[in-house]
Coordinates of C-alpha atoms in Angstrom, one line a residue:
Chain A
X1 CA -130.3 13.0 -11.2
X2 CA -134.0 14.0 -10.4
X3 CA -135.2 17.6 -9.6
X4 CA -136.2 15.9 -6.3
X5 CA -132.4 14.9 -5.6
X6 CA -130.8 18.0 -7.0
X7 CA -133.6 20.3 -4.0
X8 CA -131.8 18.1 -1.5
X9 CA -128.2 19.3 -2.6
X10 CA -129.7 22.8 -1.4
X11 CA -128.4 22.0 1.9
X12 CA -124.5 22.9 0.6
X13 CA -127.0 26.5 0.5
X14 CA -128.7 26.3 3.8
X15 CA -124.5 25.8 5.6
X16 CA -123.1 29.0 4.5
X17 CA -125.8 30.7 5.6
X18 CA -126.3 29.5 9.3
X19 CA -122.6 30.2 8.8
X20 CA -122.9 34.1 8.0
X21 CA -125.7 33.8 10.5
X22 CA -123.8 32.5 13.2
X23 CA -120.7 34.5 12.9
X24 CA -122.5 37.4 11.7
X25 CA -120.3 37.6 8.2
X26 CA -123.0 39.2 6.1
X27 CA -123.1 37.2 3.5
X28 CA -126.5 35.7 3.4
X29 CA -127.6 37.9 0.9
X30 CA -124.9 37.4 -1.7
X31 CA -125.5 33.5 -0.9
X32 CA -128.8 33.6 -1.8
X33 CA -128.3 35.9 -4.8
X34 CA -125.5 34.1 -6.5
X35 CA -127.5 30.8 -5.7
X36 CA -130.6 31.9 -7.2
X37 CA -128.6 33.2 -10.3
X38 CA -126.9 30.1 -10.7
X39 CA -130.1 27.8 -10.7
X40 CA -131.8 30.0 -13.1
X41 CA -128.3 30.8 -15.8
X42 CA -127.6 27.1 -15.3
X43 CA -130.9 25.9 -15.7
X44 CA -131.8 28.3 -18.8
X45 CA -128.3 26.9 -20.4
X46 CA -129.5 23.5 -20.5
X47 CA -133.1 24.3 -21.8
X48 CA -131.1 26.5 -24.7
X49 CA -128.6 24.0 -25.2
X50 CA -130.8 20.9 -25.7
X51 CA -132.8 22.8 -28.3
X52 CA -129.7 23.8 -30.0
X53 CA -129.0 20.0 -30.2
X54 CA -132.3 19.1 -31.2
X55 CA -132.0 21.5 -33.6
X56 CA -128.8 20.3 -35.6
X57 CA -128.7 24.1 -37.2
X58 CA -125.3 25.8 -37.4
X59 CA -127.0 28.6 -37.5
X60 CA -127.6 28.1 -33.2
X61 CA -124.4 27.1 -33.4
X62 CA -123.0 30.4 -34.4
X63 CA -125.6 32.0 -32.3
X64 CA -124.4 30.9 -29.3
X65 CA -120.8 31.2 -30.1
X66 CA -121.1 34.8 -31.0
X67 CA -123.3 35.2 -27.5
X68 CA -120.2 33.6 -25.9
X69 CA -117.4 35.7 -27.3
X70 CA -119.7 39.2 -26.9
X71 CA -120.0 38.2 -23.1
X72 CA -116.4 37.3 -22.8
X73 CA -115.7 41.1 -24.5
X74 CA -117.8 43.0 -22.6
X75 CA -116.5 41.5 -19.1
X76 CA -113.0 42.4 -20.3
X77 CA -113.4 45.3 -21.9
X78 CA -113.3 47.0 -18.5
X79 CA -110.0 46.4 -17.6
X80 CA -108.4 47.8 -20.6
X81 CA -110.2 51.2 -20.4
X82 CA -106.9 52.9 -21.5
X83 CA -106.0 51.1 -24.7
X84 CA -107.9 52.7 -27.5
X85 CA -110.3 50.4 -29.3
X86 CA -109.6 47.5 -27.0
X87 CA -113.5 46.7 -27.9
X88 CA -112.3 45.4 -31.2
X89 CA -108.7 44.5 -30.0
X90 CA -110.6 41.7 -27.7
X91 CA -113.1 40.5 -30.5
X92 CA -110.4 39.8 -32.7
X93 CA -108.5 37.8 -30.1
X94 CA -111.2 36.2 -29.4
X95 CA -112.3 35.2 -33.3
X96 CA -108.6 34.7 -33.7
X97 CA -108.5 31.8 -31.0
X98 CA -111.7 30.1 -31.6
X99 CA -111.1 29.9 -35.8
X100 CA -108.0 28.1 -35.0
X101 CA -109.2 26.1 -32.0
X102 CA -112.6 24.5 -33.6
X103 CA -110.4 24.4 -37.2
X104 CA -107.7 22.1 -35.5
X105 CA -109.7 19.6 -34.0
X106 CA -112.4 19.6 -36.8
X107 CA -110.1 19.6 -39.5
X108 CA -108.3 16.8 -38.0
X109 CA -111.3 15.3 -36.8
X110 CA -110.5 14.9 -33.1
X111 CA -114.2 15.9 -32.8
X112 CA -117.2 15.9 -34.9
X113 CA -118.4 19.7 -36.1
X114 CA -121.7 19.4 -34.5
X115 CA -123.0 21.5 -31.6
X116 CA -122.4 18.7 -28.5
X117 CA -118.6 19.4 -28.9
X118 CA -118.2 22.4 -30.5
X119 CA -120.6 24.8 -28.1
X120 CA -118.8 23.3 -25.0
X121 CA -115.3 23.6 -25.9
X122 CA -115.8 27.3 -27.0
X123 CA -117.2 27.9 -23.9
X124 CA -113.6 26.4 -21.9
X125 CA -111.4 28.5 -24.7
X126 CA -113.4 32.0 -24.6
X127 CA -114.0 31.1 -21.1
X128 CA -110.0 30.9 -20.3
X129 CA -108.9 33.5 -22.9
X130 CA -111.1 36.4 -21.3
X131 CA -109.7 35.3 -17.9
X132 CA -106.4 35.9 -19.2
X133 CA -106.9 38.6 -21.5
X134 CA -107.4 40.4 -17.8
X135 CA -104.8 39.1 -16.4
X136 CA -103.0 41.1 -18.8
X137 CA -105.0 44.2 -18.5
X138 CA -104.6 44.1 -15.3
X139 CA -100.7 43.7 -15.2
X140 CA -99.9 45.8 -18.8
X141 CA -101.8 48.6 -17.2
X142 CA -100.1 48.9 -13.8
X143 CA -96.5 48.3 -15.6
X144 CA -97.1 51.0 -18.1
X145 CA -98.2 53.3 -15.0
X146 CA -95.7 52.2 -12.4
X147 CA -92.9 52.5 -15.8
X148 CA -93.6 55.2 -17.2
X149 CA -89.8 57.1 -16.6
X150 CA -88.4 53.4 -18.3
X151 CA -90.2 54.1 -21.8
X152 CA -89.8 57.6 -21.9
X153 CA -85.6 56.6 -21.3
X154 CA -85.8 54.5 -23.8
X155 CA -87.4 56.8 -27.0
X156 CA -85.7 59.5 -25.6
X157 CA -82.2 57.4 -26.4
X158 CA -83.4 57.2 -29.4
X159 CA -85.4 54.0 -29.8
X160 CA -88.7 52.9 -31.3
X161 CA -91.7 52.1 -29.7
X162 CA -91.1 48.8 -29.1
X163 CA -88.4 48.8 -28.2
X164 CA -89.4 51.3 -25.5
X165 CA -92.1 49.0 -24.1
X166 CA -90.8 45.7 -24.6
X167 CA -89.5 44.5 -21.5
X168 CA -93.4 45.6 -19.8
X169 CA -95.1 43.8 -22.8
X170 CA -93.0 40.2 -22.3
X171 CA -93.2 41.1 -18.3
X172 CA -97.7 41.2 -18.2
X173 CA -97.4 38.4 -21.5
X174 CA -95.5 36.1 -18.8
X175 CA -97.3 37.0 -15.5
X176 CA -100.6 36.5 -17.1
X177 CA -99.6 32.6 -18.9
X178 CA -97.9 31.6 -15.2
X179 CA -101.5 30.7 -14.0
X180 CA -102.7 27.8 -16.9
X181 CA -99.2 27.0 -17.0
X182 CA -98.9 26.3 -13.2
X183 CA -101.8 25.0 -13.0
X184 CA -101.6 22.5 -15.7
X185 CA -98.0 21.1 -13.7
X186 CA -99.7 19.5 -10.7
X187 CA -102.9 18.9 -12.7
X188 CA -104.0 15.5 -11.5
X189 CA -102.2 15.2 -8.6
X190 CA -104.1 18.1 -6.7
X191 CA -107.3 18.2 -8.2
X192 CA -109.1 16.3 -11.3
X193 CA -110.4 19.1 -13.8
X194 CA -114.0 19.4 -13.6
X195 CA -114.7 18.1 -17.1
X196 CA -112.8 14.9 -16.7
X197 CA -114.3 14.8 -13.3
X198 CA -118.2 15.1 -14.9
X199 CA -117.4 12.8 -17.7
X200 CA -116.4 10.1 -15.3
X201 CA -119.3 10.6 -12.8
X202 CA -121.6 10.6 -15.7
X203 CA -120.4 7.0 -16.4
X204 CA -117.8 7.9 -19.0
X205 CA -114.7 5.4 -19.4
X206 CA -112.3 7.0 -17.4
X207 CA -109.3 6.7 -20.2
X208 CA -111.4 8.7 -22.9
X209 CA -112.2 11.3 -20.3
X210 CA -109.0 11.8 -19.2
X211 CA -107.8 11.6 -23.1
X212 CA -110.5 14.7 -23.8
X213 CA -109.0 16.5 -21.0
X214 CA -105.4 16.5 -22.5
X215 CA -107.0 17.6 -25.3
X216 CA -108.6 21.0 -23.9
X217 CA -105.4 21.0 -21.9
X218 CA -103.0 21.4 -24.5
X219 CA -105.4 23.9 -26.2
X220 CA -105.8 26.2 -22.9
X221 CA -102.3 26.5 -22.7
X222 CA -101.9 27.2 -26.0
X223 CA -104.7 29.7 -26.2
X224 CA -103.5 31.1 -23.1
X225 CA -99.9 32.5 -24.9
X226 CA -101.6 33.2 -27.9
X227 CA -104.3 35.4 -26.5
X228 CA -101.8 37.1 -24.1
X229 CA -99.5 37.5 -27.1
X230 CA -102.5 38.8 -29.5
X231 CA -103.6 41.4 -27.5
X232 CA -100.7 42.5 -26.4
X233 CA -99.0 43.0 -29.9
X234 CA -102.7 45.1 -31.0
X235 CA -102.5 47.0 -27.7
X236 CA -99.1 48.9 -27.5
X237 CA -98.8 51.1 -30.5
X238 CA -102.1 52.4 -28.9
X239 CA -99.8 53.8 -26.2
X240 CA -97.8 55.8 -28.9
X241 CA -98.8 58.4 -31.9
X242 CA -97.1 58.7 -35.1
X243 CA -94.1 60.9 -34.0
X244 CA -93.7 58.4 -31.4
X245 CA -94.6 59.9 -28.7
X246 CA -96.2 57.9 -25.1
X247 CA -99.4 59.4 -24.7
X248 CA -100.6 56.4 -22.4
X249 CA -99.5 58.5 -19.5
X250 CA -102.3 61.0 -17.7
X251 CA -100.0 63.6 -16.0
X252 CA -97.2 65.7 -17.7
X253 CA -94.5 67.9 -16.2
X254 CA -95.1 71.4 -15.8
Chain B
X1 CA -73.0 80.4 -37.3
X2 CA -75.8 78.0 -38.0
X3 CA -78.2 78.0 -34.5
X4 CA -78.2 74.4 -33.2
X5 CA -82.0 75.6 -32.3
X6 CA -83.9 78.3 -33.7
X7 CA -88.0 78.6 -32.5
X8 CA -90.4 80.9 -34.8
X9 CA -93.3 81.4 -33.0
X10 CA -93.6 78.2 -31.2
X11 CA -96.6 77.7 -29.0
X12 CA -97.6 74.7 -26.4
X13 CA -100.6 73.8 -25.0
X14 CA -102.5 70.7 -23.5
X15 CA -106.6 70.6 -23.8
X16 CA -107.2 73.4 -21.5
X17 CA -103.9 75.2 -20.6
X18 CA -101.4 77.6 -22.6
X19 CA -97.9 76.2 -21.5
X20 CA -95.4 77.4 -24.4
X21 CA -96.8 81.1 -25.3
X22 CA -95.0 82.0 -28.8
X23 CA -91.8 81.7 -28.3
X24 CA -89.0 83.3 -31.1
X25 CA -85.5 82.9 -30.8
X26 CA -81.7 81.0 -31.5
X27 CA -79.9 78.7 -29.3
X28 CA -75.9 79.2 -30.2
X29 CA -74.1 76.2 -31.7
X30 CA -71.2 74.8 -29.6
X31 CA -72.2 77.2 -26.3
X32 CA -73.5 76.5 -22.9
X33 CA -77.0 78.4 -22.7
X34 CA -78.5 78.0 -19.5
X35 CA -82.5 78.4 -19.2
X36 CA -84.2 80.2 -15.7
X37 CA -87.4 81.1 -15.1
X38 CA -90.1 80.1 -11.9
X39 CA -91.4 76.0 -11.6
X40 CA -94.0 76.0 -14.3
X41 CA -93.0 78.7 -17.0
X42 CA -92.7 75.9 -19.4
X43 CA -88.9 75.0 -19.1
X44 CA -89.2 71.5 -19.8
X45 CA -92.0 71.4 -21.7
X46 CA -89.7 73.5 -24.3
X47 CA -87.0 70.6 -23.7
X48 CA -89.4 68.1 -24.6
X49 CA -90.1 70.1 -27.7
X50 CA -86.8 70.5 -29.0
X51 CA -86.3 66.6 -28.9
X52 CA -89.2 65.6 -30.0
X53 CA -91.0 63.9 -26.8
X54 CA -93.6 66.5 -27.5
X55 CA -94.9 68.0 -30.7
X56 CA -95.4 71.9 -30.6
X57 CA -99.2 73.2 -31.1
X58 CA -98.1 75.6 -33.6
X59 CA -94.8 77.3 -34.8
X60 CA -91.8 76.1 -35.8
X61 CA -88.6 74.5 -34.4
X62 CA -85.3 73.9 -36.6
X63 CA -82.6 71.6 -35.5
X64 CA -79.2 72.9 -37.1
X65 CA -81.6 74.1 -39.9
X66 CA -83.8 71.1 -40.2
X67 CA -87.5 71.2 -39.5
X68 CA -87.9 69.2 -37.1
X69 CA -91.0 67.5 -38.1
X70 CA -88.7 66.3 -41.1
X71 CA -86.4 64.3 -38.9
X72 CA -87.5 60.7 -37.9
X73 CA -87.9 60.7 -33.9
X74 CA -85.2 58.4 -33.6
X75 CA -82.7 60.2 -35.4
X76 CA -83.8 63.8 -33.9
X77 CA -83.5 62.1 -30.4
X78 CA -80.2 60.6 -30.7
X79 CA -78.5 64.1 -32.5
X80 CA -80.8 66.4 -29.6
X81 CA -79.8 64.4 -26.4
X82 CA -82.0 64.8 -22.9
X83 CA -80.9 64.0 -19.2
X84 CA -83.7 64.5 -16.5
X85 CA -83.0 65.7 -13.2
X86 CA -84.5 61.7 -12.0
X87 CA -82.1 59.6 -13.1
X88 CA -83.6 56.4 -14.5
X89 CA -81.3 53.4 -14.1
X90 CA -82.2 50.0 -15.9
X91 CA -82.1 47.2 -14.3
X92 CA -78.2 45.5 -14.4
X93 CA -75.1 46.8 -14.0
X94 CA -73.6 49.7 -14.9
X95 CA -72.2 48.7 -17.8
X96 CA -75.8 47.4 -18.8
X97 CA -76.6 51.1 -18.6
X98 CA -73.8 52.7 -21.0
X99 CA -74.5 49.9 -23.8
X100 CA -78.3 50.8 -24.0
X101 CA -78.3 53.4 -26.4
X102 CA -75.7 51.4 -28.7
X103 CA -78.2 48.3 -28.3
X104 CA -81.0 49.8 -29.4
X105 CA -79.8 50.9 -32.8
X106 CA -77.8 46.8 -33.0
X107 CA -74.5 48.3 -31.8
X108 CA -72.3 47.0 -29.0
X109 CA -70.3 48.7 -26.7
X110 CA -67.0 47.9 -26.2
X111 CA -65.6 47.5 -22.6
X112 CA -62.8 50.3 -23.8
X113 CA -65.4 52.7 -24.8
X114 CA -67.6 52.1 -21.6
X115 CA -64.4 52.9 -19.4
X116 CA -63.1 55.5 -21.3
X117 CA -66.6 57.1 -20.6
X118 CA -66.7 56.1 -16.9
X119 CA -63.4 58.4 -16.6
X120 CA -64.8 60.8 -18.6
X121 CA -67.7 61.2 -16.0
X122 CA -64.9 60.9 -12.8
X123 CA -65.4 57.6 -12.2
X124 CA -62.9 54.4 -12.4
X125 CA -63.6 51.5 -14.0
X126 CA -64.5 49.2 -10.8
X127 CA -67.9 51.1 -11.5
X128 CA -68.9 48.9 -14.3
X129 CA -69.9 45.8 -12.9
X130 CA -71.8 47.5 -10.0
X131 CA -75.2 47.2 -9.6
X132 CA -76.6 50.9 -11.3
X133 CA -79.3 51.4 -8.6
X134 CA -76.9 50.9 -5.5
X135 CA -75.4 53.9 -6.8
X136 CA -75.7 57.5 -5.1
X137 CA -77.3 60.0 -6.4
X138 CA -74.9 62.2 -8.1
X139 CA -73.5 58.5 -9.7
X140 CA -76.5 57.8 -11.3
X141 CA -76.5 60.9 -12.6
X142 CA -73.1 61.1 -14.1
X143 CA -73.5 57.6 -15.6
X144 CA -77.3 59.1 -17.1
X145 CA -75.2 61.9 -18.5
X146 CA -72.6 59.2 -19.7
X147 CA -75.3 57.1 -20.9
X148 CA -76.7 59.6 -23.2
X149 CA -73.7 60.8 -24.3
X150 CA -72.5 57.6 -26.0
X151 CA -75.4 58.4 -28.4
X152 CA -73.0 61.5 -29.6
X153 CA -75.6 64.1 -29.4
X154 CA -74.7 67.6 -31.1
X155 CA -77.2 69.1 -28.7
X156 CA -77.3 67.8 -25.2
X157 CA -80.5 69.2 -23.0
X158 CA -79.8 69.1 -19.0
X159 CA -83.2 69.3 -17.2
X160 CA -82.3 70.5 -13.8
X161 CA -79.4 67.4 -13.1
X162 CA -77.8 69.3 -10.5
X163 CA -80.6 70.2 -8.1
X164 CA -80.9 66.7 -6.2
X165 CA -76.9 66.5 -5.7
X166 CA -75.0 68.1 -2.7
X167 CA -72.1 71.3 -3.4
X168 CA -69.4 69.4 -4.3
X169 CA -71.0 67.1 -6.9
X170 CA -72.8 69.7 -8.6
X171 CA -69.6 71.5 -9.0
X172 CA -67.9 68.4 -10.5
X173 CA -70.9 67.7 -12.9
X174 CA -70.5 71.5 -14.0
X175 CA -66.6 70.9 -14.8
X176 CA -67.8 67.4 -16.6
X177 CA -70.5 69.5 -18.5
X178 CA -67.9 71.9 -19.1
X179 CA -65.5 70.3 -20.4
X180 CA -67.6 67.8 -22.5
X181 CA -68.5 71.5 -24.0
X182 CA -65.3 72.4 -24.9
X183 CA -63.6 68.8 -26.0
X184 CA -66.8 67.8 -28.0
X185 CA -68.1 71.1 -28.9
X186 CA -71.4 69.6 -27.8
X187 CA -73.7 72.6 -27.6
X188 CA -75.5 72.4 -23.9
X189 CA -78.6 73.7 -23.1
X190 CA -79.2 73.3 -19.3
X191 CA -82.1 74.2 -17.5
X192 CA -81.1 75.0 -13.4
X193 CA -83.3 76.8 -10.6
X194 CA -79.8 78.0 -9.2
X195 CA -79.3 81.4 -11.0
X196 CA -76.5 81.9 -9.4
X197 CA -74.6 78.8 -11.6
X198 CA -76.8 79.9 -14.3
X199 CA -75.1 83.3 -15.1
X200 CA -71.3 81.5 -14.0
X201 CA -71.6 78.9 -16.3
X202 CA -73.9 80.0 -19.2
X203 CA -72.4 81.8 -21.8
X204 CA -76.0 82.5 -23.1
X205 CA -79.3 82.8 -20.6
X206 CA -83.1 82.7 -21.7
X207 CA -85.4 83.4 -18.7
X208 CA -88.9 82.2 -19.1
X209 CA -91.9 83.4 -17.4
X210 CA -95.2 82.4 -17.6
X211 CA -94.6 80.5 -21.2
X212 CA -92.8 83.5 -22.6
X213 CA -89.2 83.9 -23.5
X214 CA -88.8 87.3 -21.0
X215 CA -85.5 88.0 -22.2
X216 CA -82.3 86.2 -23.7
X217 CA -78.9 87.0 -24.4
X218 CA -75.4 86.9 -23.0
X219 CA -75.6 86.1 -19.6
X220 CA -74.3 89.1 -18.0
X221 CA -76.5 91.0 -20.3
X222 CA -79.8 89.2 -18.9
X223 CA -78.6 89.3 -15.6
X224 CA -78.5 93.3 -15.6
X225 CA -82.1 93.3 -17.9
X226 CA -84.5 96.1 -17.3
X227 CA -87.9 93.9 -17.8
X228 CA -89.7 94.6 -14.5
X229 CA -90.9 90.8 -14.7
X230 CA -87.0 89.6 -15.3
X231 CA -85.8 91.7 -12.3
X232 CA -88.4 90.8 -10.4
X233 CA -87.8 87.0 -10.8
X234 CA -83.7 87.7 -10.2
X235 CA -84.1 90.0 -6.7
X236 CA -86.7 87.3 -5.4
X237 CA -85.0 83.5 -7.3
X238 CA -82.9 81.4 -5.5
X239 CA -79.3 82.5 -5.0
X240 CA -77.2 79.1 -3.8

């Protein structure tokens, strides 16, 4: 595709925004905004990305990896506010998935360690981890908050801290896996996934593209338990100190 | 006799407010001690305390002579035994309910046990296979105060469990109470904004105002006290 070609696809711009014109939805702004911001992101991704290949260093490699992961954190980060150190809760899970990602399919050598496979795919696993790492947030915070009487029934019987917030741990764990796992059911038959989609455009054989997206398939869904698992397992003895009391909560009787 | 719970200079407080100021003194074993005092003077704060929901500030609390900070939460919680005035079922039936504090220490609850306790609480054993949140008020609350008894608690802590429920069933929860009292020799601690069933029932009353113990004793005895605050708080408190 030429520059010249890709100016003409502008026009999927110019409809939105005789859209919000038309219909007054006020959104011209945030069209143009996000639109500007993609071109430039996009475009800068490329330029660092094909000097990253050029390169062959492993040191870019890295580089780009650890930009991906700190990006990931800090857009997560925010919805866990309430768990204490979630900072380094989220980096580990993060580490955690991409160590035993990249060492499965290098070790085996389903793909070659070099930096056209590796940067990509870390980008789809982070990419899908952070989205449910806040998912989970999202649903561990308001079932600690809306539950709060549950756990303090259950140490107040007499029982430890898991045991108090177990059922609200495998309750956010499950609602934030439903999503890839859902998703992944009608895969196919609603929508081809992007990836598969590009490779094929881009002239690909369509039998190894579709083979490559089984294989980041399978690895979303299994990142998506294992992050939702991780984090969850780091996060609730946060909500607890040693005499096992809940401190998570922000009000207290009289 | 051994106190079932002795304080020695006990104090409370969150980051900015006082709300346990030194309290000193013995709860009976095997009596009913009712606690009084105005909304905020600390009265279930000092529950949470004595079972270890919340740790005191400073002082020192003894369970039958223990410290308490030597006593694993789980096992302090299961001997000092707490039933809230908001009865919180779990999801099931009510026999779901009874087994819980058996289940989480890997015991099971036999279906003898659980009815035995069902007409312990006034209820027949149809109750067991009904849904715990389609019961009333005052059923959820006898099957909470079933619920925690299963755990055998020597010292069993009633926060307020009678002031949701209508005449009749707090009078049948105060012969259940009573009697649990005298069968099990369970010591009771109950904390009620009725003062009226306070001095009836309690064979000991502390009154707390403000964070301080005002006065304690037999209950007569507190009833006729001469502390201005403690007559104050009986001529204008809720008589029901």
């Amino acid at each position: 595709m030429t520059f010249f070609q890709l100016s003409l696809t502008l026009i999927f711009v110019l409809i939105p925004i005789v859209l919000s014109k038309t219909f007054r939805l006020g959104l011209e702004k945030d069209v143009l905004i996000a639109t500007i911001r993609s071109i430039i992101q996009l475009l800068a991704v490329g330029y660092v990305l094909q000097f990253v290949f050029d390169s062959e260093s492993y040191f870019y490699i890295f580089l780009m990896i650890l930009l991906i992961i700190t990006t990931a954190v800090h857009n997560a980060r925010k919805k866990g506010v309430m768990i204490k150190g979630i900072t380094w809760k989220l980096i580990l899970t993060y580490c955690f998935i991409e160590v035993l990602t990249q060492g499965v399919l290098i070790s085996l050598k389903i793909i070659p360690a070099t930096a056209q496979y590796m940067i990509p795919i870390s980008g789809m696993i982070i990419g899908n981890a952070m989205v449910l790492s806040i998912l989970f947030l999202n649903r561990f915070t308001a079932e600690i908050e809306n539950r709060t009487g549950e756990v303090e029934l259950f140490l107040s019987l007499g029982s430890t801290p898991k045991q108090a917030i177990h059922r609200q741990l495998m309750t956010s764990i499950r609602a934030s896996t439903i999503p890839t796992i859902e998703s992944q059911k009608t895969i196919g038959l609603v929508q081809l996934p992007g990836m598969m989609s590009g490779q094929i455009i881009a002239g690909a054989d369509p039998v190894q593209a579709v083979m490559f997206q089984l294989l980041i398939l399978f690895m979303l869904l299994s990142s998506a338990v294992i992050t939702s698992t991780i984090l969850g397992f780091l996060s609730y003895p946060t909500m607890f100190n040693e005499r096992m009391q809940f401190v998570a909560q922000t009000s207290s009787k009289e | 006799m051994q106190a079932a719970i002795s304080f020695q200079n006990v104090h409370y407080h969150t980051d900015s407010v006082a709300i346990i100021k030194d309290i000193t003194g013995a709860i009976s074993s095997g009596n009913i001690t009712t606690v009084v005092g105005p909304s905020g003077s600390g009265k279930s704060t000092l529950f949470h305390l004595c079972n270890g929901m919340k740790s005191a500030s400073s002082g020192d609390i003894f369970i039958q002579g223990e410290d308490i900070l030597t006593l694993t939460p789980t096992v302090l919680r299961r001997k000092v035994g707490i039933v809230l005035q908001k009865s919180i079922m779990i999801e099931g039936n009510v026999f779901d309910n009874l087994s819980l504090p058996l289940s989480l220490h890997g015991k099971r609850l036999s279906k003898e046990k659980a009815i035995e306790m069902l007409h312990l609480i006034g209820l027949n054993e149809t109750f067991l296979h009904r849904k715990a949140t389609d019961l009333s008020g005052g059923q959820q609350q006898r099957v909470s105060i079933a619920r925690t008894l299963l755990n055998e608690p020597a010292i069993l802590l009633l926060d307020e469990v009678t002031s949701a429920l209508d005449q009749s069933s707090q009078r049948e929860i105060e012969q259940l109470i009573t009697s649990i009292n005298q069968k099990k020799e369970t010591t009771i601690i109950w904390i009620t904004h009725n003062l009226e069933q306070a001095l009836r029932i309690g064979d000991d009353t502390w009154v707390m105002i403000d964070g301080k113990l005002a006065a304690y004793g037999k209950s007569a005895e507190v009833a006729s006290s001469t502390n201005d605050k403690v007559k104050q708080f009986f001529e204008g408190g809720e008589k029901k």
